[in-house]
Tab-separated table of C-alpha atoms in Angstrom:
chain	number	residue	atom	x	y	z
V	19	MET	CA	-5.894	-72.872	22.380
V	20	LEU	CA	-5.064	-71.827	18.450
V	21	ASN	CA	-7.962	-69.357	18.237
V	22	THR	CA	-6.188	-67.418	20.806
V	23	LEU	CA	-2.789	-66.969	18.904
V	24	LYS	CA	-4.750	-66.135	15.971
V	25	LYS	CA	-6.517	-63.415	17.744
V	26	GLN	CA	-3.093	-62.215	19.709
V	27	PHE	CA	-1.163	-62.241	16.672
V	28	THR	CA	-3.420	-60.353	14.394
V	29	THR	CA	-4.037	-58.007	17.270
V	30	ARG	CA	-0.161	-57.722	17.199
V	31	VAL	CA	0.182	-57.153	13.792
V	32	ALA	CA	-3.165	-54.433	13.962
V	33	VAL	CA	-1.005	-52.483	16.381
V	34	THR	CA	2.028	-52.674	14.461
V	35	LEU	CA	0.532	-51.051	11.516
V	36	LEU	CA	-1.105	-48.254	12.941
V	37	THR	CA	1.954	-47.585	15.437
V	38	SER	CA	3.543	-47.381	11.501
V	39	SER	CA	0.959	-44.986	10.305
V	40	MET	CA	0.964	-42.997	13.289
V	41	ALA	CA	4.791	-42.603	12.935
V	42	ALA	CA	4.038	-41.728	9.199
V	43	ILE	CA	1.712	-39.570	10.264
V	44	SER	CA	3.435	-37.525	12.506
V	45	GLY	CA	6.992	-37.487	10.411
V	46	SER	CA	5.141	-35.443	8.189
V	47	ALA	CA	3.787	-32.874	9.806
V	48	MET	CA	6.921	-32.574	11.680
V	49	ALA	CA	8.100	-32.246	8.245
V	50	GLU	CA	5.275	-29.783	7.556
V	51	SER	CA	5.458	-27.594	11.064
V	52	LEU	CA	7.051	-24.008	11.331
V	53	GLU	CA	10.136	-24.203	13.313
V	54	LYS	CA	11.016	-20.314	13.023
V	55	ILE	CA	10.100	-16.803	11.355
V	56	HIS	CA	12.793	-14.517	11.221
V	57	PHE	CA	10.869	-11.130	10.328
V	58	LEU	CA	13.037	-8.670	8.216
V	59	VAL	CA	11.337	-4.532	9.316
V	60	PRO	CA	12.745	-2.161	6.617
V	61	GLY	CA	11.590	0.652	8.707
V	62	GLY	CA	12.364	1.480	12.286
V	63	ALA	CA	10.471	0.863	15.474
V	64	GLY	CA	7.260	2.173	16.228
V	65	GLY	CA	6.633	2.319	12.328
V	66	GLY	CA	3.041	0.598	10.016
V	67	TRP	CA	6.280	-2.472	9.225
V	68	ASP	CA	6.858	-2.917	12.401
V	69	MET	CA	3.671	-3.173	14.374
V	70	THR	CA	2.905	-5.311	11.473
V	71	ALA	CA	5.734	-7.711	12.002
V	72	ARG	CA	6.193	-8.046	15.423
V	73	GLY	CA	1.704	-8.256	16.055
V	74	THR	CA	1.856	-11.919	13.019
V	75	GLY	CA	4.856	-12.956	15.213
V	76	GLU	CA	3.326	-12.234	18.923
V	77	VAL	CA	0.444	-14.161	17.564
V	78	LEU	CA	2.119	-16.853	15.955
V	79	ALA	CA	4.287	-17.885	18.773
V	80	LYS	CA	1.124	-17.513	21.411
V	81	SER	CA	-0.577	-19.520	19.529
V	82	GLY	CA	1.926	-22.503	18.953
V	83	LEU	CA	1.489	-22.115	14.932
V	84	VAL	CA	5.374	-20.722	15.117
V	85	ASP	CA	7.595	-22.283	17.782
V	86	LYS	CA	10.554	-19.655	17.488
V	87	VAL	CA	10.464	-15.540	16.508
V	88	SER	CA	13.035	-13.207	15.759
V	89	TYR	CA	13.200	-9.390	14.587
V	90	GLN	CA	15.609	-7.471	13.314
V	91	ASN	CA	14.547	-3.701	12.131
V	92	LEU	CA	16.782	-2.293	9.181
V	93	SER	CA	15.413	1.126	8.150
V	94	GLY	CA	16.934	3.126	4.773
V	95	GLY	CA	16.015	4.325	1.443
V	96	GLY	CA	12.717	4.226	1.618
V	97	GLY	CA	12.317	0.322	2.314
V	98	GLY	CA	15.212	-0.174	-0.496
V	99	LYS	CA	17.779	-0.994	1.699
V	100	ALA	CA	16.006	-4.590	3.602
V	101	ILE	CA	15.074	-5.190	0.146
V	102	ALA	CA	18.604	-5.258	-1.643
V	103	HIS	CA	19.828	-6.808	1.657
V	104	LEU	CA	17.123	-10.112	1.421
V	105	ILE	CA	17.965	-9.896	-2.147
V	106	GLU	CA	21.553	-10.169	-1.921
V	107	THR	CA	21.133	-12.688	1.272
V	108	ALA	CA	18.844	-15.162	-0.328
V	109	LYS	CA	20.756	-18.282	0.389
V	110	ARG	CA	21.258	-17.328	4.384
V	111	GLN	CA	17.569	-16.142	4.521
V	112	PRO	CA	15.817	-19.757	5.069
V	113	ASP	CA	13.097	-18.646	7.319
V	114	THR	CA	12.995	-14.997	6.584
V	115	LEU	CA	9.873	-13.594	5.666
V	116	MET	CA	10.067	-9.027	5.173
V	117	VAL	CA	6.783	-6.910	5.581
V	118	ASN	CA	5.881	-5.060	3.673
V	119	SER	CA	2.964	-2.980	2.029
V	120	THR	CA	1.872	-0.604	-1.025
V	121	PRO	CA	5.013	1.156	-0.443
V	122	ILE	CA	7.074	-1.756	-1.951
V	123	VAL	CA	4.950	-0.766	-5.672
V	124	VAL	CA	4.615	3.206	-4.961
V	125	ARG	CA	8.670	3.020	-4.892
V	126	SER	CA	9.810	0.296	-7.646
V	127	LEU	CA	7.391	3.009	-9.833
V	128	SER	CA	8.801	6.306	-9.008
V	129	GLY	CA	12.347	4.690	-9.296
V	130	ILE	CA	13.330	5.268	-5.773
V	131	PHE	CA	14.421	1.772	-5.887
V	132	PRO	CA	15.199	-0.490	-8.584
V	133	GLN	CA	14.034	-3.713	-7.289
V	134	SER	CA	9.961	-4.554	-7.335
V	135	PHE	CA	8.063	-7.235	-6.087
V	136	ARG	CA	8.774	-9.730	-9.161
V	137	ASP	CA	13.207	-9.454	-7.220
V	138	LEU	CA	11.229	-11.685	-4.426
V	139	THR	CA	9.062	-14.254	-3.371
V	140	PRO	CA	5.393	-12.996	-2.790
V	141	VAL	CA	4.192	-15.006	0.423
V	142	ALA	CA	0.921	-13.660	1.832
V	143	ALA	CA	-1.168	-10.563	1.842
V	144	THR	CA	-2.327	-10.806	5.567
V	145	ILE	CA	-4.312	-6.773	6.501
V	146	ALA	CA	-5.034	-3.675	5.247
V	147	ASP	CA	-4.833	-0.568	7.288
V	148	TYR	CA	-6.679	3.223	6.534
V	149	GLY	CA	-5.112	6.554	6.723
V	150	ALA	CA	-5.616	8.707	9.858
V	151	ILE	CA	-5.135	12.372	9.698
V	152	VAL	CA	-3.827	12.880	13.352
V	153	VAL	CA	-2.828	16.030	15.668
V	154	SER	CA	-1.935	16.489	19.187
V	155	ALA	CA	-3.935	16.127	22.214
V	156	ASP	CA	-3.604	19.660	22.068
V	157	SER	CA	-3.732	21.395	18.776
V	158	PRO	CA	-6.070	23.792	18.335
V	159	PHE	CA	-7.305	21.460	14.928
V	160	THR	CA	-10.899	19.680	16.132
V	161	ASP	CA	-11.731	18.655	13.074
V	162	TRP	CA	-10.730	17.857	9.544
V	163	LYS	CA	-12.584	21.131	8.171
V	164	GLN	CA	-10.847	23.302	10.201
V	165	VAL	CA	-7.838	22.244	8.737
V	166	VAL	CA	-9.458	22.953	5.353
V	167	VAL	CA	-10.284	26.925	6.862
V	168	GLN	CA	-6.197	27.361	8.089
V	169	TYR	CA	-4.693	25.404	4.658
V	170	THR	CA	-7.025	27.622	2.370
V	171	LYS	CA	-5.583	31.004	4.049
V	172	ASP	CA	-1.505	29.616	4.407
V	173	PRO	CA	-1.090	26.789	3.109
V	174	ARG	CA	2.755	26.815	4.518
V	175	SER	CA	1.424	27.129	7.621
V	176	VAL	CA	0.360	23.529	7.919
V	177	LYS	CA	3.405	21.210	8.035
V	178	ILE	CA	2.522	17.310	7.709
V	179	ALA	CA	4.425	14.722	9.379
V	180	GLY	CA	5.125	11.155	7.642
V	181	GLY	CA	7.583	8.466	8.742
V	182	SER	CA	7.861	7.135	5.007
V	183	ALA	CA	9.242	9.458	1.643
V	184	ARG	CA	7.530	12.049	-0.968
V	185	GLY	CA	5.728	10.698	-2.939
V	186	SER	CA	5.157	7.140	-0.959
V	187	MET	CA	2.211	6.245	1.021
V	188	ASP	CA	1.942	8.566	4.103
V	189	HIS	CA	2.850	11.622	1.343
V	190	LEU	CA	0.145	10.156	-1.290
V	191	ILE	CA	-3.021	9.661	1.760
V	192	ILE	CA	-2.143	14.142	2.883
V	193	ALA	CA	-1.899	14.652	-0.675
V	194	ALA	CA	-4.849	12.838	-1.858
V	195	ALA	CA	-7.135	14.513	1.155
V	196	PHE	CA	-6.504	17.772	0.248
V	197	LYS	CA	-6.883	17.107	-3.838
V	198	GLY	CA	-9.974	16.230	-2.129
V	199	GLU	CA	-11.254	19.521	-1.230
V	200	GLY	CA	-9.848	20.949	-4.788
V	201	PHE	CA	-6.157	21.954	-3.308
V	202	ASP	CA	-3.026	21.562	-6.010
V	203	PRO	CA	-1.707	18.153	-4.008
V	204	ARG	CA	2.063	19.053	-5.384
V	205	LYS	CA	1.883	21.464	-2.508
V	206	VAL	CA	0.972	20.029	0.082
V	207	ARG	CA	3.964	20.384	2.546
V	208	TYR	CA	4.870	17.412	3.661
V	209	ILE	CA	7.470	16.641	6.510
V	210	ALA	CA	8.952	12.863	6.148
V	211	TYR	CA	11.048	11.390	8.790
V	212	ASP	CA	12.420	7.768	8.981
V	213	ALA	CA	9.791	5.544	10.060
V	214	GLY	CA	5.996	6.386	12.126
V	215	GLY	CA	8.045	6.632	15.202
V	216	LYS	CA	10.012	9.606	14.210
V	217	ALA	CA	6.785	11.366	12.477
V	218	MET	CA	4.993	10.769	15.827
V	219	ALA	CA	7.371	12.586	17.774
V	220	ALA	CA	7.277	15.438	15.654
V	221	LEU	CA	4.081	15.732	15.976
V	222	LEU	CA	4.267	15.417	19.861
V	223	SER	CA	7.073	18.335	19.863
V	224	GLY	CA	5.227	20.669	17.884
V	225	GLU	CA	7.359	20.258	14.129
V	226	THR	CA	4.590	19.690	12.697
V	227	GLU	CA	1.551	20.523	13.033
V	228	LEU	CA	-0.640	17.067	11.383
V	229	LEU	CA	0.323	13.975	11.038
V	230	SER	CA	-0.213	11.061	7.878
V	231	THR	CA	-0.037	7.687	8.429
V	232	GLY	CA	-2.157	4.271	9.535
V	233	LEU	CA	-4.904	4.115	11.958
V	234	GLY	CA	-3.238	1.251	13.333
V	235	GLU	CA	-0.224	3.099	14.451
V	236	VAL	CA	-2.551	5.901	16.547
V	237	LEU	CA	-5.526	4.124	17.947
V	238	GLU	CA	-4.250	3.025	20.821
V	239	MET	CA	-2.752	6.876	21.527
V	240	SER	CA	-5.408	8.376	20.033
V	241	LYS	CA	-7.898	6.011	23.132
V	242	SER	CA	-5.366	6.857	26.156
V	243	GLY	CA	-6.351	10.960	24.528
V	244	GLN	CA	-2.426	11.106	23.950
V	245	VAL	CA	-3.510	12.485	19.778
V	246	ARG	CA	-6.468	13.340	18.427
V	247	VAL	CA	-7.633	11.451	14.548
V	248	LEU	CA	-9.389	13.706	12.716
V	249	ALA	CA	-10.402	11.518	9.882
V	250	ILE	CA	-9.342	8.288	8.541
V	251	THR	CA	-9.862	7.392	4.756
V	252	ALA	CA	-12.461	4.718	5.172
V	253	PRO	CA	-15.600	4.631	3.981
V	254	GLU	CA	-17.350	4.376	6.669
V	255	ARG	CA	-16.452	4.423	10.738
V	256	LEU	CA	-15.012	0.997	11.874
V	257	ALA	CA	-16.240	-1.409	14.252
V	258	ALA	CA	-12.864	-1.026	15.984
V	259	ALA	CA	-13.217	2.961	16.237
V	260	PRO	CA	-16.810	4.314	16.264
V	261	GLU	CA	-15.529	7.383	17.106
V	262	ILE	CA	-13.552	8.504	14.639
V	263	PRO	CA	-15.046	10.094	11.539
V	264	THR	CA	-13.945	9.624	8.230
V	265	LEU	CA	-12.800	12.101	5.161
V	266	VAL	CA	-16.125	10.933	3.712
V	267	GLU	CA	-18.824	11.756	6.041
V	268	GLN	CA	-16.580	15.259	5.921
V	269	GLY	CA	-17.686	15.793	2.805
V	270	ASN	CA	-14.457	14.656	0.622
V	271	ASP	CA	-14.334	11.133	-1.460
V	272	THR	CA	-11.340	10.302	-0.742
V	273	VAL	CA	-10.856	6.365	0.247
V	274	PHE	CA	-7.758	4.336	0.781
V	275	ALA	CA	-6.354	1.249	2.511
V	276	ASN	CA	-2.881	-0.054	2.488
V	277	TRP	CA	-1.839	-3.567	2.116
V	278	ARG	CA	0.603	-5.603	4.581
V	279	GLY	CA	2.106	-8.351	3.838
V	280	PHE	CA	4.939	-10.743	3.631
V	281	PHE	CA	8.200	-11.150	1.130
V	282	ALA	CA	10.467	-14.296	1.010
V	283	ALA	CA	14.303	-14.148	-0.667
V	284	PRO	CA	14.335	-14.523	-4.326
V	285	GLY	CA	14.628	-18.576	-5.053
V	286	ALA	CA	11.688	-19.988	-1.778
V	287	SER	CA	10.252	-22.972	-2.364
V	288	GLN	CA	6.545	-23.850	-2.655
V	289	ALA	CA	7.205	-26.110	-0.243
V	290	LYS	CA	7.622	-23.269	2.142
V	291	ILE	CA	5.715	-20.904	0.996
V	292	ASP	CA	3.250	-23.137	1.434
V	293	ALA	CA	4.340	-23.629	4.786
V	294	TRP	CA	4.121	-19.882	5.718
V	295	ASN	CA	0.598	-19.985	4.012
V	296	LYS	CA	-0.357	-22.457	6.289
V	297	ALA	CA	0.096	-20.546	9.650
V	298	LEU	CA	-0.601	-17.183	8.460
V	299	SER	CA	-3.974	-18.806	7.622
V	300	GLY	CA	-4.284	-20.675	10.467
V	301	MET	CA	-3.584	-16.771	12.681
V	302	TYR	CA	-7.124	-15.911	11.244
V	303	LYS	CA	-8.609	-18.320	13.509
V	304	THR	CA	-7.244	-17.766	16.948
V	305	THR	CA	-8.711	-15.672	19.468
V	306	GLU	CA	-5.206	-14.233	20.368
V	307	TRP	CA	-5.562	-12.653	16.340
V	308	ALA	CA	-8.987	-10.940	17.007
V	309	VAL	CA	-7.170	-9.233	19.310
V	310	VAL	CA	-4.274	-7.988	18.028
V	311	ARG	CA	-6.289	-6.887	14.800
V	312	ASP	CA	-8.716	-5.108	16.590
V	313	ARG	CA	-5.996	-3.554	18.652
V	314	ASN	CA	-4.377	-1.616	15.920
V	315	GLY	CA	-8.021	-1.075	13.386
V	316	TRP	CA	-6.559	-3.788	11.244
V	317	ILE	CA	-8.418	-4.905	7.924
V	318	ASP	CA	-8.357	-9.146	7.405
V	319	THR	CA	-7.176	-9.259	4.003
V	320	TYR	CA	-5.183	-12.829	3.703
V	321	LYS	CA	-4.048	-13.392	0.273
V	322	ASN	CA	-2.663	-15.937	-0.268
V	323	ASP	CA	1.236	-16.306	-2.725
V	324	LYS	CA	-0.659	-17.070	-5.865
V	325	ASP	CA	-4.196	-14.076	-5.326
V	326	PHE	CA	-1.260	-11.672	-4.160
V	327	TYR	CA	1.330	-11.765	-6.840
V	328	SER	CA	-2.042	-11.122	-9.180
V	329	PHE	CA	-2.509	-8.459	-6.884
V	330	LEU	CA	0.386	-6.914	-7.141
V	331	GLU	CA	-0.197	-6.506	-10.649
V	332	GLN	CA	-3.262	-4.420	-9.679
V	333	GLN	CA	-1.722	-2.332	-7.601
V	334	GLU	CA	0.997	-1.557	-10.216
V	335	LYS	CA	-1.675	-0.169	-12.331
V	336	GLN	CA	-3.630	1.235	-9.717
V	337	MET	CA	-1.156	3.417	-8.095
V	338	GLY	CA	0.420	4.564	-11.555
V	339	GLY	CA	-2.984	5.919	-12.439
V	340	LEU	CA	-3.372	7.566	-8.655
V	341	MET	CA	0.482	8.466	-8.609
V	342	ARG	CA	0.222	9.988	-12.574
V	343	GLU	CA	-2.613	11.960	-11.416
V	344	LEU	CA	-1.488	13.653	-8.168
V	345	GLY	CA	1.977	14.706	-10.058
V	346	PHE	CA	4.136	12.076	-8.752
V	347	LEU	CA	4.608	10.204	-11.913
V	348	GLU	CA	4.783	11.883	-15.653
């Protein structure tokens, strides 16, 4: 009888300890769980920033890594309006991640807005998107070399749309491509639109002959035959788009990838930064992410907050050199 009571007591203690331990683990997990992310997009609908934020949010929600996602498009000032808003309202933005990319470095260097990535909290880099040179489906141009021939005859006749300001990413890509053919990149007739959707509309309406953009913004339209991609700035053809040629294979050495990543308001805690990185790094292991990534022709380039910050410092040097070479900085 005594032995039976001892066994029952021991079992109860063990169960109590196990329950307490599980409760502690559960409480810890709950403390680290990410309930919601509000994505701030510095441009209009249909652009690369918008697609990156919504694609990322879609995967995080579907895979259960985040309970709730929401989105806000705040365009203006080449992205500067959203940056200023995030800084000015920092205390009210504990769950906000702003998507951005190479232009945050480019526009800071060129003085389009006074802030830089140092005024924000870099959280993570997530993808890279190669540049794409695009024409409408009924365009007389069927390859890049035909554009070069036309440009040689009459440079002013070749108008190129882009979803960002002059001197920014879309402009730099097409300027570099023409420089690779031996032309003066400063004379390229680039027309800036507010986000990729409006630039695409300009192309499809015939306002411009070409569109300079990210491959992710046009890959689905290319596959459906709505537009034709003459070339991309990848070093070789991509598995997600094997039918699209590169500039390199057409004798032009221009190679460039536009990174995209996420920033939080200044003053974000390291614990919150770690929680965001846990969710974003976990995203890559999901089948949902593989679908979104391949649908857009993106390349995985995850960097956590510390690696991302170092990368941004390197980008300042590299992009500054490229901009000076292309004549956009003195």
